[in-house]
């Protein structure tokens, strides 16, 4: 009899819990409808106001471009007023967004690294875009982006937490004039690791450049290094973002190769190479080849005083690069009407015409195939086919390193890689330390 009473009690609790969830869901629906009603009732004289933080991690005067895109949106949606806030680099931006949230002034949307997704989910800071979709057109928009960019935008269950905006891959930029001066074919960039070493040595010897090749090891060293591991044919993180694999022999070989470019071959600057000055070193003809984001393409296009080329990444076991760059997120703590206004802004900014304009002005990869079919993009790539390189190598990309506790894991990885690059630790020692310490951080998330 006692067992029957317990079963009845548990059944009653289950029913009550179900009713509670149903009530909560109904409450959320009602709040969402109220938010949409408020947005529907907004006018040019009484608009819904939203704040959008955004970083710029590449060269060029891009604030005016953002302001222009926002002005176009406001002209189409006078009931929404946007306050775009340039917030420095990606790390500065997440700090500013967090400070605003702590102060109770939650921004409706912010552009942050696509790799911030797991940490933002873990901290309950963002809402899924799927919850804000209201019709089939919006559903189709969610599915309109390149699959490679959605790998860092959806979780393992397919929920969409971020929308690709300023996305990238790593590409090779090379000085064609220096290649020709050194007796190299200016139309033949390095296609393999061996060719990279040989051509770097030849151009360094036969032209006025100081260094054959340069890869930044500050700012985003984890990202540059993932290029080497991808070309070794290995993955360094699982899909759940809770385990990394830096102690594989192929990963050690990848770091040994990076270290050897200076230590053995003498074609790469010694020590830590700065992320921000690498494009400038290329423009100043101090180095003949650089590996960096396609997001620097527009500034190099506009400022290079020499003929240059853009090439896909060379291969070792296979070709490849991680994707990179930033996604839009919508914040949980913003009022419903601001979330829905931010949804409209993000949808506008990622439409083919606006995505094409942002890609042309920056060099970032327009995130949807439709953007590449617009007249403006077709005319652009006809005159400047280098813009297609990053898009064309998407089939050889992997998901950028993305984990829970992203900031702490990145610090561990970046510090370890710099210790190896500077010779403080051997590549094998540095990677063993990275693997152990990063997995200790991630262990609670398994």
PDB file of C-alpha atoms in Angstrom, residues 38-39 42-52 74 78-83 105-108 334-335 337-339 341-342:
ATOM      1  CA  UNK A  38       5.160  46.554 -28.775  1.00  0.00           C
ATOM      2  CA  UNK A  39       7.355  46.454 -31.888  1.00  0.00           C
ATOM      3  CA  UNK A  42       6.349  51.412 -32.538  1.00  0.00           C
ATOM      4  CA  UNK A  43       6.617  54.411 -34.861  1.00  0.00           C
ATOM      5  CA  UNK A  44       9.301  56.741 -36.211  1.00  0.00           C
ATOM      6  CA  UNK A  45       8.374  59.200 -33.440  1.00  0.00           C
ATOM      7  CA  UNK A  46       8.257  56.510 -30.777  1.00  0.00           C
ATOM      8  CA  UNK A  47      10.707  53.813 -31.953  1.00  0.00           C
ATOM      9  CA  UNK A  48      12.072  50.734 -30.251  1.00  0.00           C
ATOM     10  CA  UNK A  49      15.685  51.594 -29.492  1.00  0.00           C
ATOM     11  CA  UNK A  50      18.409  48.936 -29.506  1.00  0.00           C
ATOM     12  CA  UNK A  51      22.169  48.907 -28.938  1.00  0.00           C
ATOM     13  CA  UNK A  52      24.585  46.868 -31.044  1.00  0.00           C
ATOM     14  CA  UNK A  74      16.586  52.529 -40.207  1.00  0.00           C
ATOM     15  CA  UNK A  78      11.798  53.727 -39.093  1.00  0.00           C
ATOM     16  CA  UNK A  79      10.113  52.096 -36.090  1.00  0.00           C
ATOM     17  CA  UNK A  80      13.524  50.800 -34.930  1.00  0.00           C
ATOM     18  CA  UNK A  81      16.415  53.047 -33.867  1.00  0.00           C
ATOM     19  CA  UNK A  82      19.853  51.425 -33.650  1.00  0.00           C
ATOM     20  CA  UNK A  83      22.772  52.659 -31.573  1.00  0.00           C
ATOM     21  CA  UNK A 105      21.749  47.885 -19.558  1.00  0.00           C
ATOM     22  CA  UNK A 106      21.646  44.730 -21.670  1.00  0.00           C
ATOM     23  CA  UNK A 107      22.456  45.294 -25.366  1.00  0.00           C
ATOM     24  CA  UNK A 108      19.976  43.664 -27.710  1.00  0.00           C
ATOM     25  CA  UNK A 334      17.072  42.356 -23.395  1.00  0.00           C
ATOM     26  CA  UNK A 335      13.331  43.170 -23.482  1.00  0.00           C
ATOM     27  CA  UNK A 337      10.611  43.946 -28.264  1.00  0.00           C
ATOM     28  CA  UNK A 338      14.346  44.710 -28.457  1.00  0.00           C
ATOM     29  CA  UNK A 339      15.158  41.059 -29.161  1.00  0.00           C
ATOM     30  CA  UNK A 341      13.986  44.387 -33.322  1.00  0.00           C
ATOM     31  CA  UNK A 342      17.544  42.981 -33.188  1.00  0.00           C
TER      32      UNK A 342
END
